[in-house]
């Protein structure tokens, strides 16, 4: 008899929500890069939020987004998250990029605040029960590229490993098929010519790229200058962007990528209406 009463009580509450409570605004803090290494992605996220606000508004769902710039710096992201929680009193956090998410996650966990992350990293999920993630699976993606290359008689591969957890995950997946994988770790904007020259001298036949669009452009430039025509592989949102295709049409022949399904044309038109000069780079954001 108790269960029907409980159900009736819940039903009644659903019918008679006080007007003030029904109009409460959910506040979501967004920590992304708007001025640094990953600003191309953060710009698209801002447009995506603008589109989302219109969609939610048409459904009379009151949500407010508060942006903070991480500038791709973990320390700055931590300060931004603390400000969003203490000053803006946000109900949830949306955070982008692996190094930034790993820095912010402990703060969200301590505050028992929902954290939705867009990043390749996965380690923060083990320590924060309030955290969830979307985005690509770098370990699985690089493993599948490795399987493809191996099935096409590639014997020696190299990895241009970005100094981030996504680089480690790609390395882990690639090594399942190529345990003797040759690695070259790099930081943003570093000259990688010497690493590529070493791979060439060691007879590397294909190169994994775990970086962003700028890193891919840097890699292809080095391959072109050193006359080292090997296929590359990595996430399509960074490896086969419109700028990469425009700048290095010959060098990307044989490229293998993993990523999202093709973006719906109607959605792309909505983005262009919001920003007519959009480069479409990082549109997946």
CSV table of C-alpha atoms in Angstrom, one decimal:
chain,number,residue,atom,x,y,z
A,1,UNK,CA,0.0,0.0,0.0
A,2,UNK,CA,2.9,2.3,0.7
A,3,UNK,CA,4.2,2.2,-2.9
A,4,UNK,CA,1.1,3.6,-4.6
A,5,UNK,CA,1.0,6.4,-2.1
A,6,UNK,CA,4.6,7.3,-2.8
A,7,UNK,CA,3.8,7.3,-6.6
A,8,UNK,CA,0.8,9.5,-6.1
A,9,UNK,CA,2.8,12.0,-4.0
A,10,UNK,CA,5.5,12.2,-6.8
A,11,UNK,CA,2.8,12.7,-9.4
A,12,UNK,CA,1.2,15.5,-7.3
A,13,UNK,CA,4.6,17.2,-6.9
A,14,UNK,CA,5.0,17.1,-10.7
A,15,UNK,CA,1.7,18.8,-11.2
A,16,UNK,CA,2.1,21.5,-8.6
A,17,UNK,CA,5.7,22.9,-8.9
A,18,UNK,CA,5.7,26.4,-7.5
A,19,UNK,CA,6.1,29.0,-10.4
A,20,UNK,CA,9.3,30.4,-8.9
A,21,UNK,CA,10.9,27.0,-8.8
A,22,UNK,CA,9.9,26.2,-12.4
A,23,UNK,CA,11.7,29.3,-13.6
A,24,UNK,CA,15.0,28.7,-11.8
A,25,UNK,CA,17.9,29.1,-14.2
A,26,UNK,CA,20.4,26.3,-14.5
A,27,UNK,CA,23.9,27.9,-14.7
A,28,UNK,CA,26.6,26.1,-16.5
A,29,UNK,CA,30.3,27.2,-16.4
A,30,UNK,CA,32.3,26.6,-19.5
A,31,UNK,CA,36.1,26.5,-19.3
A,32,UNK,CA,37.7,26.4,-22.7
A,33,UNK,CA,40.5,27.9,-24.7
A,34,UNK,CA,39.5,31.3,-26.2
A,35,UNK,CA,43.0,32.8,-26.7
A,36,UNK,CA,45.7,30.1,-26.7
A,37,UNK,CA,46.9,27.0,-28.5
A,38,UNK,CA,43.3,25.5,-28.7
A,39,UNK,CA,41.4,28.7,-29.4
A,40,UNK,CA,40.3,27.4,-32.8
A,41,UNK,CA,38.2,24.8,-30.9
A,42,UNK,CA,37.0,27.1,-28.2
A,43,UNK,CA,35.6,29.5,-30.8
A,44,UNK,CA,33.5,26.7,-32.2
A,45,UNK,CA,32.3,25.7,-28.7
A,46,UNK,CA,31.1,29.3,-28.2
A,47,UNK,CA,29.1,29.1,-31.4
A,48,UNK,CA,27.7,25.7,-30.3
A,49,UNK,CA,26.6,27.2,-27.0
A,50,UNK,CA,24.9,30.1,-28.9
A,51,UNK,CA,23.0,27.6,-31.0
A,52,UNK,CA,22.1,25.6,-27.9
A,53,UNK,CA,20.8,28.7,-26.1
A,54,UNK,CA,18.4,29.4,-29.0
A,55,UNK,CA,17.2,25.8,-29.0
A,56,UNK,CA,16.6,25.7,-25.3
A,57,UNK,CA,15.0,29.1,-25.4
A,58,UNK,CA,12.5,27.9,-27.9
A,59,UNK,CA,11.6,25.1,-25.5
A,60,UNK,CA,11.4,27.6,-22.6
A,61,UNK,CA,14.2,25.8,-20.7
A,62,UNK,CA,16.1,28.5,-18.7
A,63,UNK,CA,19.8,27.9,-18.9
A,64,UNK,CA,22.7,30.4,-18.5
A,65,UNK,CA,26.2,29.7,-19.7
A,66,UNK,CA,29.2,31.5,-18.1
A,67,UNK,CA,32.4,31.4,-20.1
A,68,UNK,CA,36.0,31.4,-18.7
A,69,UNK,CA,39.1,31.3,-20.8
A,70,UNK,CA,41.7,28.7,-19.9
A,71,UNK,CA,44.2,30.0,-22.5
A,72,UNK,CA,45.3,26.3,-22.6
A,73,UNK,CA,47.0,26.8,-19.2
A,74,UNK,CA,46.1,24.4,-16.4
A,75,UNK,CA,46.8,27.0,-13.6
A,76,UNK,CA,44.5,29.5,-15.3
A,77,UNK,CA,41.8,26.9,-15.8
A,78,UNK,CA,41.9,26.1,-12.1
A,79,UNK,CA,41.5,29.7,-11.2
A,80,UNK,CA,38.6,30.0,-13.7
A,81,UNK,CA,36.9,26.9,-12.2
A,82,UNK,CA,37.2,28.2,-8.7
A,83,UNK,CA,35.7,31.5,-9.7
A,84,UNK,CA,32.8,29.8,-11.5
A,85,UNK,CA,32.0,27.8,-8.5
A,86,UNK,CA,32.5,30.4,-5.7
A,87,UNK,CA,31.4,33.6,-7.4
A,88,UNK,CA,29.1,32.6,-10.3
A,89,UNK,CA,27.6,29.7,-8.3
A,90,UNK,CA,27.3,27.5,-11.4
A,91,UNK,CA,25.4,24.2,-11.1
A,92,UNK,CA,27.7,22.3,-13.5
A,93,UNK,CA,31.0,22.6,-15.4
A,94,UNK,CA,31.7,21.9,-19.0
A,95,UNK,CA,35.5,21.7,-19.6
A,96,UNK,CA,37.6,21.1,-22.7
A,97,UNK,CA,41.1,19.7,-23.4
A,98,UNK,CA,42.8,16.8,-21.5
A,99,UNK,CA,45.4,18.8,-19.5
A,100,UNK,CA,42.7,21.3,-18.5
A,101,UNK,CA,40.2,18.7,-17.5
A,102,UNK,CA,42.8,16.8,-15.4
A,103,UNK,CA,43.6,20.1,-13.6
A,104,UNK,CA,39.9,21.1,-13.0
A,105,UNK,CA,38.5,17.7,-12.1
A,106,UNK,CA,39.7,17.5,-8.5
A,107,UNK,CA,38.0,20.9,-7.8
A,108,UNK,CA,34.7,19.7,-9.3
A,109,UNK,CA,34.9,16.5,-7.3
A,110,UNK,CA,35.6,18.3,-4.0
A,111,UNK,CA,32.6,20.5,-4.7
A,112,UNK,CA,30.4,17.5,-5.8
A,113,UNK,CA,29.7,19.4,-9.0
A,114,UNK,CA,28.8,17.7,-12.2
A,115,UNK,CA,31.7,17.8,-14.7
A,116,UNK,CA,31.1,17.1,-18.4
A,117,UNK,CA,34.4,17.0,-20.3
A,118,UNK,CA,35.3,17.1,-23.9
A,119,UNK,CA,38.7,15.6,-24.1
A,120,UNK,CA,40.7,12.5,-25.0
A,121,UNK,CA,41.9,11.9,-21.4
A,122,UNK,CA,40.2,9.2,-19.3
A,123,UNK,CA,42.2,9.1,-16.1
A,124,UNK,CA,40.1,11.7,-14.3
A,125,UNK,CA,37.1,9.4,-14.5
A,126,UNK,CA,38.6,7.0,-12.1
A,127,UNK,CA,39.0,9.5,-9.3
A,128,UNK,CA,35.9,11.7,-9.8
A,129,UNK,CA,32.5,10.1,-9.5
A,130,UNK,CA,30.8,13.4,-10.7
A,131,UNK,CA,32.7,13.4,-14.0
A,132,UNK,CA,31.7,12.2,-17.5
A,133,UNK,CA,33.3,12.6,-20.8
A,134,UNK,CA,32.6,12.8,-24.5
A,135,UNK,CA,35.0,13.1,-27.5
A,136,UNK,CA,37.2,10.6,-29.2
A,137,UNK,CA,38.8,7.3,-27.9
A,138,UNK,CA,42.4,7.9,-28.8
A,139,UNK,CA,43.6,4.4,-27.7
A,140,UNK,CA,41.0,2.6,-29.8
A,141,UNK,CA,41.4,5.0,-32.7
A,142,UNK,CA,45.2,4.6,-32.9
A,143,UNK,CA,44.9,0.8,-32.5
A,144,UNK,CA,42.5,0.6,-35.5
A,145,UNK,CA,44.9,2.7,-37.6
A,146,UNK,CA,47.7,0.4,-36.6
A,147,UNK,CA,45.7,-2.7,-37.5
A,148,UNK,CA,44.9,-1.1,-40.9
A,149,UNK,CA,48.5,-0.3,-41.6
A,150,UNK,CA,49.7,-3.7,-40.5
A,151,UNK,CA,47.2,-5.3,-42.9
A,152,UNK,CA,48.7,-3.2,-45.7
A,153,UNK,CA,52.3,-4.5,-45.0
A,154,UNK,CA,53.5,-1.5,-43.1
A,155,UNK,CA,56.3,-2.8,-40.8
A,156,UNK,CA,57.8,0.2,-39.0
A,157,UNK,CA,55.9,3.2,-37.7
A,158,UNK,CA,56.6,6.3,-35.7
A,159,UNK,CA,54.5,8.4,-33.4
A,160,UNK,CA,54.6,12.2,-33.1
A,161,UNK,CA,53.4,12.2,-29.5
A,162,UNK,CA,51.9,15.4,-28.1
A,163,UNK,CA,52.9,16.0,-24.5
A,164,UNK,CA,49.5,15.2,-23.1
A,165,UNK,CA,47.4,12.2,-22.0
A,166,UNK,CA,46.0,11.9,-25.5
A,167,UNK,CA,49.5,11.2,-26.8
A,168,UNK,CA,50.0,8.5,-24.2
A,169,UNK,CA,46.6,6.9,-25.1
A,170,UNK,CA,47.5,6.9,-28.9
A,171,UNK,CA,50.9,5.4,-28.0
A,172,UNK,CA,49.2,2.6,-26.0
A,173,UNK,CA,46.8,1.7,-28.8
A,174,UNK,CA,49.5,1.9,-31.5
A,175,UNK,CA,51.9,-0.3,-29.5
A,176,UNK,CA,49.4,-3.2,-29.5
A,177,UNK,CA,50.3,-3.7,-33.1
A,178,UNK,CA,53.7,-2.1,-33.3
A,179,UNK,CA,55.5,-2.8,-30.0
A,180,UNK,CA,58.8,-1.2,-31.4
A,181,UNK,CA,57.0,2.0,-32.3
A,182,UNK,CA,59.5,4.9,-32.6
A,183,UNK,CA,58.4,8.0,-30.6
A,184,UNK,CA,59.1,11.7,-30.7
A,185,UNK,CA,57.5,13.7,-28.0
A,186,UNK,CA,56.9,17.4,-28.6
A,187,UNK,CA,55.3,20.5,-27.1
A,188,UNK,CA,53.1,23.0,-28.9
A,189,UNK,CA,55.0,25.1,-31.6
A,190,UNK,CA,58.2,23.1,-31.2
A,191,UNK,CA,60.4,22.4,-34.3
A,192,UNK,CA,60.1,18.7,-35.1
A,193,UNK,CA,62.4,18.6,-38.1
A,194,UNK,CA,65.1,16.7,-36.3
A,195,UNK,CA,62.6,14.1,-35.1
A,196,UNK,CA,61.2,13.6,-38.6
A,197,UNK,CA,64.8,13.3,-40.0
A,198,UNK,CA,65.6,10.6,-37.5
A,199,UNK,CA,62.4,8.7,-38.4
A,200,UNK,CA,63.4,9.0,-42.1
A,201,UNK,CA,66.9,7.6,-41.4
A,202,UNK,CA,65.4,4.7,-39.5
A,203,UNK,CA,63.1,3.6,-42.3
A,204,UNK,CA,59.8,4.6,-40.7
A,205,UNK,CA,57.0,3.8,-43.2
A,206,UNK,CA,54.0,5.6,-41.5
A,207,UNK,CA,53.6,8.2,-38.8
A,208,UNK,CA,50.9,8.6,-36.1
A,209,UNK,CA,49.9,12.2,-35.4
A,210,UNK,CA,48.3,12.8,-32.0
A,211,UNK,CA,48.3,16.6,-32.1
A,212,UNK,CA,46.0,19.4,-33.2
A,213,UNK,CA,45.7,21.0,-36.6
A,214,UNK,CA,48.7,23.2,-36.1
A,215,UNK,CA,50.8,20.2,-35.2
A,216,UNK,CA,49.6,18.4,-38.3
A,217,UNK,CA,50.6,21.3,-40.5
A,218,UNK,CA,54.0,21.4,-38.8
A,219,UNK,CA,54.4,17.6,-39.4
A,220,UNK,CA,53.4,17.8,-43.1
A,221,UNK,CA,55.7,20.8,-43.7
A,222,UNK,CA,58.6,18.8,-42.2
A,223,UNK,CA,57.7,15.7,-44.4
A,224,UNK,CA,57.6,17.9,-47.5
A,225,UNK,CA,60.9,19.7,-46.8
A,226,UNK,CA,62.7,16.4,-46.1
A,227,UNK,CA,61.1,14.7,-49.1
A,228,UNK,CA,59.8,12.0,-46.8
A,229,UNK,CA,56.4,10.9,-48.4
A,230,UNK,CA,54.9,8.6,-45.8
A,231,UNK,CA,51.2,8.3,-44.8
A,232,UNK,CA,50.1,9.8,-41.5
A,233,UNK,CA,47.2,8.8,-39.2
A,234,UNK,CA,45.3,10.4,-36.4
A,235,UNK,CA,42.0,12.1,-35.4
A,236,UNK,CA,40.2,13.5,-38.5
A,237,UNK,CA,39.1,16.7,-36.7
A,238,UNK,CA,42.8,17.7,-36.6
A,239,UNK,CA,44.5,15.7,-39.3
A,240,UNK,CA,42.1,16.2,-42.3
A,241,UNK,CA,40.9,19.8,-41.7
A,242,UNK,CA,40.1,22.1,-44.6
A,243,UNK,CA,43.4,24.0,-44.0
A,244,UNK,CA,45.4,20.9,-44.0
A,245,UNK,CA,43.8,19.7,-47.2
A,246,UNK,CA,44.3,23.1,-48.9
A,247,UNK,CA,47.9,23.4,-47.8
A,248,UNK,CA,49.3,19.9,-48.4
A,249,UNK,CA,47.1,18.0,-50.9
A,250,UNK,CA,49.9,15.7,-52.1
A,251,UNK,CA,51.3,15.0,-48.6
A,252,UNK,CA,48.0,13.8,-47.2
A,253,UNK,CA,47.6,11.0,-49.8
A,254,UNK,CA,47.2,7.7,-48.0
A,255,UNK,CA,46.1,9.4,-44.7
A,256,UNK,CA,44.1,7.2,-42.3
A,257,UNK,CA,41.9,8.8,-39.6
A,258,UNK,CA,39.4,8.0,-36.9
A,259,UNK,CA,36.7,10.3,-35.7
A,260,UNK,CA,33.1,11.4,-35.7
A,261,UNK,CA,30.5,10.7,-38.4
A,262,UNK,CA,30.2,13.3,-41.1
A,263,UNK,CA,28.6,16.5,-39.8
A,264,UNK,CA,25.1,17.1,-40.9
A,265,UNK,CA,24.8,19.8,-43.6
A,266,UNK,CA,21.9,21.5,-42.0
A,267,UNK,CA,23.9,21.9,-38.8
A,268,UNK,CA,26.9,23.3,-40.7
A,269,UNK,CA,24.6,25.9,-42.3
A,270,UNK,CA,23.4,26.9,-38.9
A,271,UNK,CA,27.0,27.4,-37.8
A,272,UNK,CA,27.8,29.5,-40.9
A,273,UNK,CA,24.7,31.6,-40.3
A,274,UNK,CA,26.1,32.4,-36.8
A,275,UNK,CA,29.6,33.0,-38.2
A,276,UNK,CA,29.7,33.5,-42.0
A,277,UNK,CA,33.6,33.5,-42.0
A,278,UNK,CA,33.8,30.2,-40.2
A,279,UNK,CA,36.9,28.2,-41.1
A,280,UNK,CA,35.0,24.9,-40.2
A,281,UNK,CA,38.2,23.8,-38.4
A,282,UNK,CA,37.2,22.1,-35.1
A,283,UNK,CA,33.5,22.1,-36.2
A,284,UNK,CA,33.0,18.9,-34.1
A,285,UNK,CA,33.2,21.1,-31.0
